[in-house]
XYZ file of N, CA and C in Angstrom:
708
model
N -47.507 -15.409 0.647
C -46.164 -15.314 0.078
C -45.149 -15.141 1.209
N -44.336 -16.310 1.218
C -43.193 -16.176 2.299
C -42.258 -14.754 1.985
N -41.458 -14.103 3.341
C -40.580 -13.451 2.748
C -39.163 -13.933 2.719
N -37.737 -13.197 2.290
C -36.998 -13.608 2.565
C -36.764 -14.817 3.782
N -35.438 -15.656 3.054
C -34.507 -16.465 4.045
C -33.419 -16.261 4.870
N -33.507 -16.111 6.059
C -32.111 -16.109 6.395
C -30.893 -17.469 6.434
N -29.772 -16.659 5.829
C -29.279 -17.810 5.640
C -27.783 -17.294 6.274
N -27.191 -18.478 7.225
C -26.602 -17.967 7.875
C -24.621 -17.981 7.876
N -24.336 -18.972 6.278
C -22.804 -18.873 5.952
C -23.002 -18.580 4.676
N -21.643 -18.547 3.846
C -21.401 -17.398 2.762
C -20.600 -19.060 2.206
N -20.105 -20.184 2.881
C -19.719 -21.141 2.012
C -19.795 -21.443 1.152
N -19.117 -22.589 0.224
C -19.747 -23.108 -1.006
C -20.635 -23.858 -1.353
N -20.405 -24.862 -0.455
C -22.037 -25.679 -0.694
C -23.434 -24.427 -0.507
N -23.108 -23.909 0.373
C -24.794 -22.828 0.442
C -24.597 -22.049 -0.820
N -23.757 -21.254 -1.140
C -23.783 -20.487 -2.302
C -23.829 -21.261 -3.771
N -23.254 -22.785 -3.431
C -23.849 -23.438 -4.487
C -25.072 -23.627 -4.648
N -26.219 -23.490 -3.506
C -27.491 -23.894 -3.704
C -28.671 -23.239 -4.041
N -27.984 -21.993 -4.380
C -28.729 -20.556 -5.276
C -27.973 -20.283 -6.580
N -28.975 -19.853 -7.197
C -28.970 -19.577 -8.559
C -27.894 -18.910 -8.868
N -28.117 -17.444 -8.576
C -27.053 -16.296 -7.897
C -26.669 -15.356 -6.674
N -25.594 -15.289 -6.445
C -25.000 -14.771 -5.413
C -25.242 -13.348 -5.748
N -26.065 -11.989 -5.282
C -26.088 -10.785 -5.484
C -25.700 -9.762 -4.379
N -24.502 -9.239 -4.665
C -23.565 -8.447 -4.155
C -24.633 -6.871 -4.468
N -25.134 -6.332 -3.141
C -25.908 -5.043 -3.778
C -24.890 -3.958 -3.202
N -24.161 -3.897 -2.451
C -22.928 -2.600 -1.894
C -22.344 -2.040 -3.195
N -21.885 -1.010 -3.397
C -21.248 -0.346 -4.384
C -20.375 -0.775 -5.137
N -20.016 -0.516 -6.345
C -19.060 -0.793 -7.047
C -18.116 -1.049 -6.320
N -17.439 0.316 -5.718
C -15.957 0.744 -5.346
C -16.354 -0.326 -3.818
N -17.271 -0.946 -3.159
C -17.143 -2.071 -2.369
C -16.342 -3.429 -3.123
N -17.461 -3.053 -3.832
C -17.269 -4.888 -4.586
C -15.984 -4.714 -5.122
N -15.225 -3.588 -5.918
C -14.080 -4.197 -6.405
C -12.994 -4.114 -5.694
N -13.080 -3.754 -4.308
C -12.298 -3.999 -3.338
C -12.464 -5.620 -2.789
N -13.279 -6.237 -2.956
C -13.449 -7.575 -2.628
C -14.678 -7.612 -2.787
N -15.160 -9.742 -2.434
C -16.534 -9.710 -2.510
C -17.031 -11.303 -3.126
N -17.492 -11.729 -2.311
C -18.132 -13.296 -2.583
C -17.470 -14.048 -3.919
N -16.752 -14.798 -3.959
C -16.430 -15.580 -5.358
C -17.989 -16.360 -6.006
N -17.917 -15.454 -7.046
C -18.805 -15.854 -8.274
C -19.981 -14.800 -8.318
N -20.047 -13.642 -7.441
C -20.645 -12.520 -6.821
C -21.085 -11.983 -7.838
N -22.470 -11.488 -8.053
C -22.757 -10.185 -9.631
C -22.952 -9.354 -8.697
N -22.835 -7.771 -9.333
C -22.808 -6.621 -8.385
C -24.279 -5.520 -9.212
N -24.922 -5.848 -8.360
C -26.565 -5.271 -8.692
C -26.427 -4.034 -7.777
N -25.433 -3.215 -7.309
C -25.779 -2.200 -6.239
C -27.177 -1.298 -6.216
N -27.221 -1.204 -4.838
C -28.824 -0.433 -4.517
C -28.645 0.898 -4.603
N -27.102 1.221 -4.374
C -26.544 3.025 -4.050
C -25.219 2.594 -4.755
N -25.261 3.591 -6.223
C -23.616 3.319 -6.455
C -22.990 3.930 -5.804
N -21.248 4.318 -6.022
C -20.456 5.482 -5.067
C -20.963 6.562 -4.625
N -21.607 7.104 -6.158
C -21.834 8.840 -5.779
C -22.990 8.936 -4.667
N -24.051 8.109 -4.733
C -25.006 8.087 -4.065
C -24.952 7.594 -2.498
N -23.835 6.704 -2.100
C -23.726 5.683 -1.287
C -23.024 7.283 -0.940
N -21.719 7.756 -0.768
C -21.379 9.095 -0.765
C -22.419 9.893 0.117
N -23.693 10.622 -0.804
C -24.850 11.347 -0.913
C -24.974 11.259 0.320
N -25.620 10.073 0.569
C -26.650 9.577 1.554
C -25.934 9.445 3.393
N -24.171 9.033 2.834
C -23.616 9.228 3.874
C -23.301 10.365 4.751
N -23.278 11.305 3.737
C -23.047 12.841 4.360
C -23.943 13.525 4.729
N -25.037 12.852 4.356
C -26.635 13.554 4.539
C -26.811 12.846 6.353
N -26.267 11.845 6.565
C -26.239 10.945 7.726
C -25.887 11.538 8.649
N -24.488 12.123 8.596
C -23.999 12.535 9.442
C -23.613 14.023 9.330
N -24.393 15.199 8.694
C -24.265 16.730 8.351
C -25.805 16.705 8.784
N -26.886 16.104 8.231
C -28.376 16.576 8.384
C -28.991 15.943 9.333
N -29.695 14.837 8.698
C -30.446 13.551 9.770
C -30.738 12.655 8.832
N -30.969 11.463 9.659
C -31.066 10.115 9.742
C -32.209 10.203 8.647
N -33.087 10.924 9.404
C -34.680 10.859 8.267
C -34.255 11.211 7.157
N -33.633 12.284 6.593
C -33.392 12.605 5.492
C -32.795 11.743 4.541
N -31.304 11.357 5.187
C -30.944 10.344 4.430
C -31.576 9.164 4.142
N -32.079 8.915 5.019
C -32.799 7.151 4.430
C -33.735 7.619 3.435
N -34.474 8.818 3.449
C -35.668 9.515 2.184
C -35.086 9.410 1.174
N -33.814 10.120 1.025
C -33.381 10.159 -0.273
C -32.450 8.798 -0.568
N -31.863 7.714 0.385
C -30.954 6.945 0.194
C -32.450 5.823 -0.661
N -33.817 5.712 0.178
C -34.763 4.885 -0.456
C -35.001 5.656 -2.003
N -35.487 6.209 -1.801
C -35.634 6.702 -3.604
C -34.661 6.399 -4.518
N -33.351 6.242 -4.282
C -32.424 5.720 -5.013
C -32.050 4.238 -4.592
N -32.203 3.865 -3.837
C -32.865 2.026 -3.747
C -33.277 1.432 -4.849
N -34.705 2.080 -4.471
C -36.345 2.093 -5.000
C -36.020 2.197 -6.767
N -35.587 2.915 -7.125
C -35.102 3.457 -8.628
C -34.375 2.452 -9.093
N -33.178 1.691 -8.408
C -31.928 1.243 -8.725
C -32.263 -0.189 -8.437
N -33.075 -0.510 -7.460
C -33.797 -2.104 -7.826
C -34.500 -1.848 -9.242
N -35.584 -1.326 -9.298
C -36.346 -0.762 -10.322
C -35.277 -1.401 -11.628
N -34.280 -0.356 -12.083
C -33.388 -0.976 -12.972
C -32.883 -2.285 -12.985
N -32.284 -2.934 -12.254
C -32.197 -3.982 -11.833
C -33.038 -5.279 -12.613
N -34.568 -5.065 -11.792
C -35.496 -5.443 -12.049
C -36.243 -6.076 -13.964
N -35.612 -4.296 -14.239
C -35.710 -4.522 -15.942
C -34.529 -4.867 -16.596
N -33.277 -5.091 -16.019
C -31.895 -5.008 -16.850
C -31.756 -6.395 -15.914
N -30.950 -6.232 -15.450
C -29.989 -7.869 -15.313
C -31.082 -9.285 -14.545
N -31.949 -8.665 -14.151
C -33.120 -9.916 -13.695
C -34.040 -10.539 -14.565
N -34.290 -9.358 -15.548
C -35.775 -8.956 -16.377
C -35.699 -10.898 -17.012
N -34.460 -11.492 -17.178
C -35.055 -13.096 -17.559
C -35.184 -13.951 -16.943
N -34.908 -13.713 -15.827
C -34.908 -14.962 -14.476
C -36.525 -15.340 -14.357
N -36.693 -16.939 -14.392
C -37.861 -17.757 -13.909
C -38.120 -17.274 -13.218
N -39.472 -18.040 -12.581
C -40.259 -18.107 -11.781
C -39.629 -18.817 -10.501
N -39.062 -19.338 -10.764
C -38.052 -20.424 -9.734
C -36.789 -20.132 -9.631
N -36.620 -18.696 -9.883
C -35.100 -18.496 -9.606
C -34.865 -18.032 -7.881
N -33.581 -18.108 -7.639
C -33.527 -18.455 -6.010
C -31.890 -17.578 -6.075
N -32.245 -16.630 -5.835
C -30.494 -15.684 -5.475
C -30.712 -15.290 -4.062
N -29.399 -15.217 -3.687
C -28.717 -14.518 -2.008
C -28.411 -13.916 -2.299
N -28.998 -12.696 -1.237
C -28.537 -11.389 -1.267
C -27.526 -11.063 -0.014
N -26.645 -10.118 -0.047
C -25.780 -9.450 1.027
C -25.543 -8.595 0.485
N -25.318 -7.377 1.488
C -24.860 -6.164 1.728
C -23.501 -6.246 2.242
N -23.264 -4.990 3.105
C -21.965 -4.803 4.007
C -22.408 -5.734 5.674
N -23.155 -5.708 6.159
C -23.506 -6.223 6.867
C -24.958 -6.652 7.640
N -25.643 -7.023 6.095
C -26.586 -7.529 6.461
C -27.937 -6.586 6.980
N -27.845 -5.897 6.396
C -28.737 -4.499 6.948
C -29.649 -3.843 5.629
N -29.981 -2.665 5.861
C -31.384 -2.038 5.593
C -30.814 -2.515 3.791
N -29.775 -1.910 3.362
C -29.520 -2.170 1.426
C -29.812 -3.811 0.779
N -29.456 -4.611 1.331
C -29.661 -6.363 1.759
C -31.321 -6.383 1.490
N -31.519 -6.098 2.870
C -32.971 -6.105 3.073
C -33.796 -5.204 2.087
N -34.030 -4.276 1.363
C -34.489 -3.704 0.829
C -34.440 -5.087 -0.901
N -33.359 -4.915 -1.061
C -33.535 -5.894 -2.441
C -34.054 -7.094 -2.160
N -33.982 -7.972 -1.369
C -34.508 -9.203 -0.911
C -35.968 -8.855 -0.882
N -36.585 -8.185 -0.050
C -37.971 -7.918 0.178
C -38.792 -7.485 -1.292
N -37.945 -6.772 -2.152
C -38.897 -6.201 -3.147
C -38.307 -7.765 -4.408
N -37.728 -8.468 -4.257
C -37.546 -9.724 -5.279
C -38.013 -11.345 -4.424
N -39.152 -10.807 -3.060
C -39.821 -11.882 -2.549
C -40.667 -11.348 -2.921
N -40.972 -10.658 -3.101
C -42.302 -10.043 -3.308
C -42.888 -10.481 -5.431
N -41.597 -10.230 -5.846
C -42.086 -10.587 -7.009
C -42.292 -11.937 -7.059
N -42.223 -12.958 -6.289
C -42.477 -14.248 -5.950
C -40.990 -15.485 -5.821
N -39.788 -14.608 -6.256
C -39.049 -15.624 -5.990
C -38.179 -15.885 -4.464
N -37.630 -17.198 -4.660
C -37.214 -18.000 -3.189
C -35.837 -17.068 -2.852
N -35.711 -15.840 -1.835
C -34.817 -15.093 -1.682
C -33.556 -15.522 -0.479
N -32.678 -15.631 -0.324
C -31.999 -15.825 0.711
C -30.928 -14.378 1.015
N -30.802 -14.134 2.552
C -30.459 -13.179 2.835
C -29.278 -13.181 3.556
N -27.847 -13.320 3.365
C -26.784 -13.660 4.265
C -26.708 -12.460 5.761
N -27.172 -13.165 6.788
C -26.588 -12.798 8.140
C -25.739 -12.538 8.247
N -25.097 -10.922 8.385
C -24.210 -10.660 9.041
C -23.689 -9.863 7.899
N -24.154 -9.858 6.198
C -23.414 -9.478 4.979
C -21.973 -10.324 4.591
N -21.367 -9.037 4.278
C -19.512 -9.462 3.512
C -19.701 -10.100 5.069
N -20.044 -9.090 6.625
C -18.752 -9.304 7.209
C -18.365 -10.767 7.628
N -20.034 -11.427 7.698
C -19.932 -12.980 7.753
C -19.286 -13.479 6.466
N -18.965 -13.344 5.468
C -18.032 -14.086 4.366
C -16.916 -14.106 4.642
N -16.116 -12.350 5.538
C -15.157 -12.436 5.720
C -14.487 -12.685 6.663
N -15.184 -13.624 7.971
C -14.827 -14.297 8.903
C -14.846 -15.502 8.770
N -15.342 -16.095 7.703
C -14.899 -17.496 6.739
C -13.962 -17.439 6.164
N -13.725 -16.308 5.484
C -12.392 -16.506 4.792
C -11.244 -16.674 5.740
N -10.919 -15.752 6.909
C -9.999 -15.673 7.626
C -10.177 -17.146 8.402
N -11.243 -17.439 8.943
C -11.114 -18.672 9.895
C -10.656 -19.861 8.471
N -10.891 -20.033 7.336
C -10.253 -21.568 6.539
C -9.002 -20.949 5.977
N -8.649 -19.658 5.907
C -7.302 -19.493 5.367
C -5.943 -19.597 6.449
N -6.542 -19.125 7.795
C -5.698 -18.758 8.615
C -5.469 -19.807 10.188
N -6.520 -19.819 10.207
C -7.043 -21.294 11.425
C -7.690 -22.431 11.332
N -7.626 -23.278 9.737
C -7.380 -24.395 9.553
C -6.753 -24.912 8.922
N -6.260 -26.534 9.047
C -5.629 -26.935 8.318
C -5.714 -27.075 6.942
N -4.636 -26.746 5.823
C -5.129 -26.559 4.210
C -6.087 -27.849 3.433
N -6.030 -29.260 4.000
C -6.995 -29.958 3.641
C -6.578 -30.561 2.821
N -5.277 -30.926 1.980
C -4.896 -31.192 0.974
C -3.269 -31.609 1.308
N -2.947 -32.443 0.298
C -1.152 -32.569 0.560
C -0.565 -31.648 -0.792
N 0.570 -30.986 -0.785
C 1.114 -30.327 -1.363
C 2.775 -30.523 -2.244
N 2.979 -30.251 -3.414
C 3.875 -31.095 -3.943
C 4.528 -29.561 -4.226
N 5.610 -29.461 -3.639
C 6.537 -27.738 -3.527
C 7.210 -27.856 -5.434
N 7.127 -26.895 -6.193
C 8.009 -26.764 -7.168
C 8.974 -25.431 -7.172
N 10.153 -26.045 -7.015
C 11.324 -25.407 -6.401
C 12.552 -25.040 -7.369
N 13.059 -24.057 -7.391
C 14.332 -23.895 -8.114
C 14.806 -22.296 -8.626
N 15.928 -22.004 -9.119
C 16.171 -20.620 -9.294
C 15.296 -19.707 -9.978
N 15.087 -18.322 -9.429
C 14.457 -17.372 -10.034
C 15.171 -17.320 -11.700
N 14.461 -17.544 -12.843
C 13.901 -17.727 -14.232
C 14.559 -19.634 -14.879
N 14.321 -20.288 -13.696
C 14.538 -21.627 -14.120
C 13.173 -22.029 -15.078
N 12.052 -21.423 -15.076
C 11.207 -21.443 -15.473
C 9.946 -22.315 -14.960
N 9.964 -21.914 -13.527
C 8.866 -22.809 -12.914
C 7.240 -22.304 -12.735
N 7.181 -20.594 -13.444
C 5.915 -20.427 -13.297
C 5.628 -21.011 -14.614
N 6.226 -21.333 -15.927
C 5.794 -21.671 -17.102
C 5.313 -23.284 -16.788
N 5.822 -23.938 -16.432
C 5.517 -25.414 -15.935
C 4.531 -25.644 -15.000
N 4.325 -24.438 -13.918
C 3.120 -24.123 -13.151
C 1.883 -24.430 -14.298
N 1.941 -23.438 -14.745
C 0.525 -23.034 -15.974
C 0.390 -24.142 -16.662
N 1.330 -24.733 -17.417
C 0.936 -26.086 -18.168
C 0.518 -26.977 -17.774
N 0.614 -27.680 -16.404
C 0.031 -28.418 -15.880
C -1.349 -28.772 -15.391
N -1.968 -27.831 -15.606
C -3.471 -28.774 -15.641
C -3.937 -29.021 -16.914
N -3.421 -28.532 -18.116
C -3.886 -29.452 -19.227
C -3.039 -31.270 -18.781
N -2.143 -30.920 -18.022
C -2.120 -32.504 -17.803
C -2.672 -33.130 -16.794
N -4.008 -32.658 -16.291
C -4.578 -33.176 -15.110
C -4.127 -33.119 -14.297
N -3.464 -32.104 -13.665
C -2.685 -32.203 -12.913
C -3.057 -30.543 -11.978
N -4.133 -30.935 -10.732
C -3.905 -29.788 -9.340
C -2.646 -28.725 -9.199
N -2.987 -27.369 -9.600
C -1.976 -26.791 -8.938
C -2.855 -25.425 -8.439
N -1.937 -24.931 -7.396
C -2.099 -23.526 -6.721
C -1.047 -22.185 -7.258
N -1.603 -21.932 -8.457
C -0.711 -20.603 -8.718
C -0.433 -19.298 -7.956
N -0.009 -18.919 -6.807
C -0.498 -17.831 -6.074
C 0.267 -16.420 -7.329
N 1.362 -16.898 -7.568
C 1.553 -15.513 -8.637
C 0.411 -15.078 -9.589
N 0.002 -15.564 -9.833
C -1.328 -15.638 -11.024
C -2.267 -15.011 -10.422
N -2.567 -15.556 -9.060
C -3.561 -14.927 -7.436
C -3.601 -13.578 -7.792
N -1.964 -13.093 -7.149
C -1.923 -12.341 -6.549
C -1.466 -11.575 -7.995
N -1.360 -11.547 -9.057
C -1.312 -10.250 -10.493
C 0.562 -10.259 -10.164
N 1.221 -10.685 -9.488
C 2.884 -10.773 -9.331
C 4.234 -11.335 -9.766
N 4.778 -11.391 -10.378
C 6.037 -12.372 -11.018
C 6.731 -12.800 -9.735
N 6.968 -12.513 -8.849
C 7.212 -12.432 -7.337
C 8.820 -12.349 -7.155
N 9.524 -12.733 -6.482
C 11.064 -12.600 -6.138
C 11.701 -11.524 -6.999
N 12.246 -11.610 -7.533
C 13.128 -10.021 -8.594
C 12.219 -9.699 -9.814
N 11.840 -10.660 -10.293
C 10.998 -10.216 -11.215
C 10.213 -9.003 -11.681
N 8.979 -9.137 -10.049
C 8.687 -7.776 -9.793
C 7.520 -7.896 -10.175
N 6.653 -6.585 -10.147
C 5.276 -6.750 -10.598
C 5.149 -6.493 -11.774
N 3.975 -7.145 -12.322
C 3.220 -7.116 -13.917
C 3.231 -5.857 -14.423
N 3.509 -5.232 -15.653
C 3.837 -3.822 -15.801
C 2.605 -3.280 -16.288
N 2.320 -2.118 -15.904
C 0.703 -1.887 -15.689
C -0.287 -1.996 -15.100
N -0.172 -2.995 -14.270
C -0.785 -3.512 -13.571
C -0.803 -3.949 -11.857
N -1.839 -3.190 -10.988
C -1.548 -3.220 -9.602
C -1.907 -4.404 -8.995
N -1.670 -4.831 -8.061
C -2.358 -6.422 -7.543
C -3.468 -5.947 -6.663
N -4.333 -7.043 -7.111
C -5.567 -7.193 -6.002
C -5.140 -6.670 -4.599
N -6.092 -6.356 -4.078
C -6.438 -6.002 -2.580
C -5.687 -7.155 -2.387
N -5.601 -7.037 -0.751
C -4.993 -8.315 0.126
C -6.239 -9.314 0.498
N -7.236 -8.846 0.475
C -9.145 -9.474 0.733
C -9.361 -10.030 -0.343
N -9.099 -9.445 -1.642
C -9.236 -9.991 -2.812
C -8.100 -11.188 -3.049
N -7.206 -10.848 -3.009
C -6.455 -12.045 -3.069
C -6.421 -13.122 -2.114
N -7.194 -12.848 -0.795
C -7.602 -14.009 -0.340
C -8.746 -14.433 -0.451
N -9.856 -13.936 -1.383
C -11.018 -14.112 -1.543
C -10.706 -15.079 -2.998
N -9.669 -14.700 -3.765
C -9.394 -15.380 -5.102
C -8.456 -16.918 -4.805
N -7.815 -16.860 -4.162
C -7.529 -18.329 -2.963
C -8.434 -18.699 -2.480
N -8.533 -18.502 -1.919
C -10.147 -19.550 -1.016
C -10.948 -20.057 -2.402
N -11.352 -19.366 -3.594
C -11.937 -19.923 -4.716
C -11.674 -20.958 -5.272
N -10.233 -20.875 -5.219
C -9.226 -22.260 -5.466
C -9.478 -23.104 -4.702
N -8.975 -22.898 -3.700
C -8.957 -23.960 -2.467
C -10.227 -24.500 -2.911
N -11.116 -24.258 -2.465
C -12.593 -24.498 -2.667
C -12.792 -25.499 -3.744
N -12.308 -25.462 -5.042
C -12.668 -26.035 -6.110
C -11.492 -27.416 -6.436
N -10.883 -27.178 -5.090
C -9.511 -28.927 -5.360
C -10.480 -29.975 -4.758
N -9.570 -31.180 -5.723
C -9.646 -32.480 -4.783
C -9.331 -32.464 -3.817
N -9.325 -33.028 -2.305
C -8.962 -32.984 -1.365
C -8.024 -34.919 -1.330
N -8.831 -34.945 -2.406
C -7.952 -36.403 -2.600
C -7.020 -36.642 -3.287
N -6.426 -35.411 -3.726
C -5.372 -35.552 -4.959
C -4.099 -34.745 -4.780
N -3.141 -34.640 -4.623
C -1.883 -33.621 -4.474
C -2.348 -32.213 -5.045
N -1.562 -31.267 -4.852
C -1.720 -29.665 -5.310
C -0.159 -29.258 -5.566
N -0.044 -29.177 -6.826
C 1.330 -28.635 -6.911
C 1.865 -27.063 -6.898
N 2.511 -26.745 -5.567
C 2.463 -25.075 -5.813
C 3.971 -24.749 -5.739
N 3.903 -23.444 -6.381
C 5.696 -22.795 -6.590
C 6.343 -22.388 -5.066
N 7.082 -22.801 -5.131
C 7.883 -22.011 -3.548
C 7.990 -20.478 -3.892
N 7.182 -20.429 -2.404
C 7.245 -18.835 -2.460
C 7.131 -18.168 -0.902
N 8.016 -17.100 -0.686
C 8.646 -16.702 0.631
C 6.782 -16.552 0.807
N 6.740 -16.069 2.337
C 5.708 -15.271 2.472
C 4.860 -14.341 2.070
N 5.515 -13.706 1.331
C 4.720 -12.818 0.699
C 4.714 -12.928 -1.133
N 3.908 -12.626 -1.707
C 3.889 -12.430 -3.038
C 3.736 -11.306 -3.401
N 4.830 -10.188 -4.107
C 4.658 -8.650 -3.992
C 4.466 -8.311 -2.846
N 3.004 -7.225 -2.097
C 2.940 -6.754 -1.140
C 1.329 -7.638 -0.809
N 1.452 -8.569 -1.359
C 0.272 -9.280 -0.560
C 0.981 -10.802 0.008
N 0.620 -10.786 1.139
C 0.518 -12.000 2.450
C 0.039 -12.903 1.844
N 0.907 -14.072 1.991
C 0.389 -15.892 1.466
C 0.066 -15.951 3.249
N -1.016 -16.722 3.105
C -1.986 -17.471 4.403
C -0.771 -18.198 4.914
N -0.237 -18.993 5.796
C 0.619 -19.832 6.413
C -0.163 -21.152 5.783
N 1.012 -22.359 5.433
C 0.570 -23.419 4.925
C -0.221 -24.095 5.926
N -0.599 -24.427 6.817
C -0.988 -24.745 8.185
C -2.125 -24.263 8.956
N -2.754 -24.333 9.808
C -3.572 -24.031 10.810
C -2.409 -24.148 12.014
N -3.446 -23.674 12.746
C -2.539 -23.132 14.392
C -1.936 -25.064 14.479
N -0.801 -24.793 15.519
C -0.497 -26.278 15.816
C -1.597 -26.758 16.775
């Protein structure tokens, strides 16, 4: 029985070529950001991830990994019977951690072992999130862009939204980013994504256009609320 794969980008074609993408870092990781299309199977939720950290650095190393494995060990265990318990024989998920280390490795090894084809992202998030920054920030967007322009409540996010029932590419970043943007102001109740998340929820987009077809997006200053739009461009 082979063990885990290493696999060494967080892209779409590779993450298209597994079943599922399994995010094992904590809740309060994952909903700070985290792989588009990501399920969150954590090995240590907060309280424990917490536990194990303070045990790290107040006791010792041995200790914590004793008690951080027993709650692994337990929490694959669940796992195992709850959100896997129907997956084939031929099912094939990637795993990542924070960076590719002992929590990663621990779920991968005990779901090669049950016989399926495991892949293990090198490096964790932090390799996803040096993809994100290198196609958001240092390349070119890949696409031509059709600006929709005009006064704050001319009504151009409503014409935004309608347009792909007419087949028609667009990039909503207000929608992105949870923002009405210019005076409007933010959604009431409601805080906006992380700045990771909202570039993790762009790149999803991006990802899923024609590259052969226009993208129609709203003019919008630099920023949307208090989250950063990528520059339309790569370096000159």
């Amino acid at each position: 029985m082979s063990g885990p794969e290493t696999v060494a980008s967080a892209d779409a074609a590779t993450r298209a070529s597994f079943d599922m993408v399994i995010d094992v870092r904590s809740p309060g990781e994952f909903a700070k950001d985290h792989v588009p299309g990501a399920v969150n199977l954590p090995v240590l939720d907060n309280a424990e991830r917490a536990e194990v950290g303070t045990l790290y650095v107040q006791k010792s190393r041995f200790l914590a990994r004793k008690v951080g494995g027993a709650y692994v060990a337990r929490n694959i265990s669940a796992h195992l019977l709850g959100a896997l318990a129907d997956q084939p024989g031929g099912f094939r998920p990637l795993v990542y951690c924070w960076r590719g280390g002992m929590r990663s490795g621990a779920m991968a090894h005990i779901l090669s072992q049950v016989g399926w084809r495991v892949g293990v992202l090198a490096g964790g998030y932090r390799t996803y999130r040096r993809e994100v920054t290198a196609r958001l920030y240092d390349s070119p967007p890949g696409f031509s862009a059709l600006v929709l322009d005009g006064p704050t409540g001319s009504g151009k996010t409503e014409v935004l939204r309608r347009l792909p029932a007419l087949g028609v590419q667009v990039l909503d970043l207000e929608g992105l980013a949870e923002h009405r943007g210019s005076l409007l102001g933010a959604l009431p109740g409601q805080p906006q994504p992380a700045q990771k998340m909202f570039e993790s929820r762009l790149l999803g987009v991006l990802e899923a256009l024609d590259p052969s077809r226009p993208v129609v997006i709203e003019a919008e200053s630099s920023k949307v609320g208090e989250r950063m739009v990528p520059p339309p461009s790569g370096p000159p």
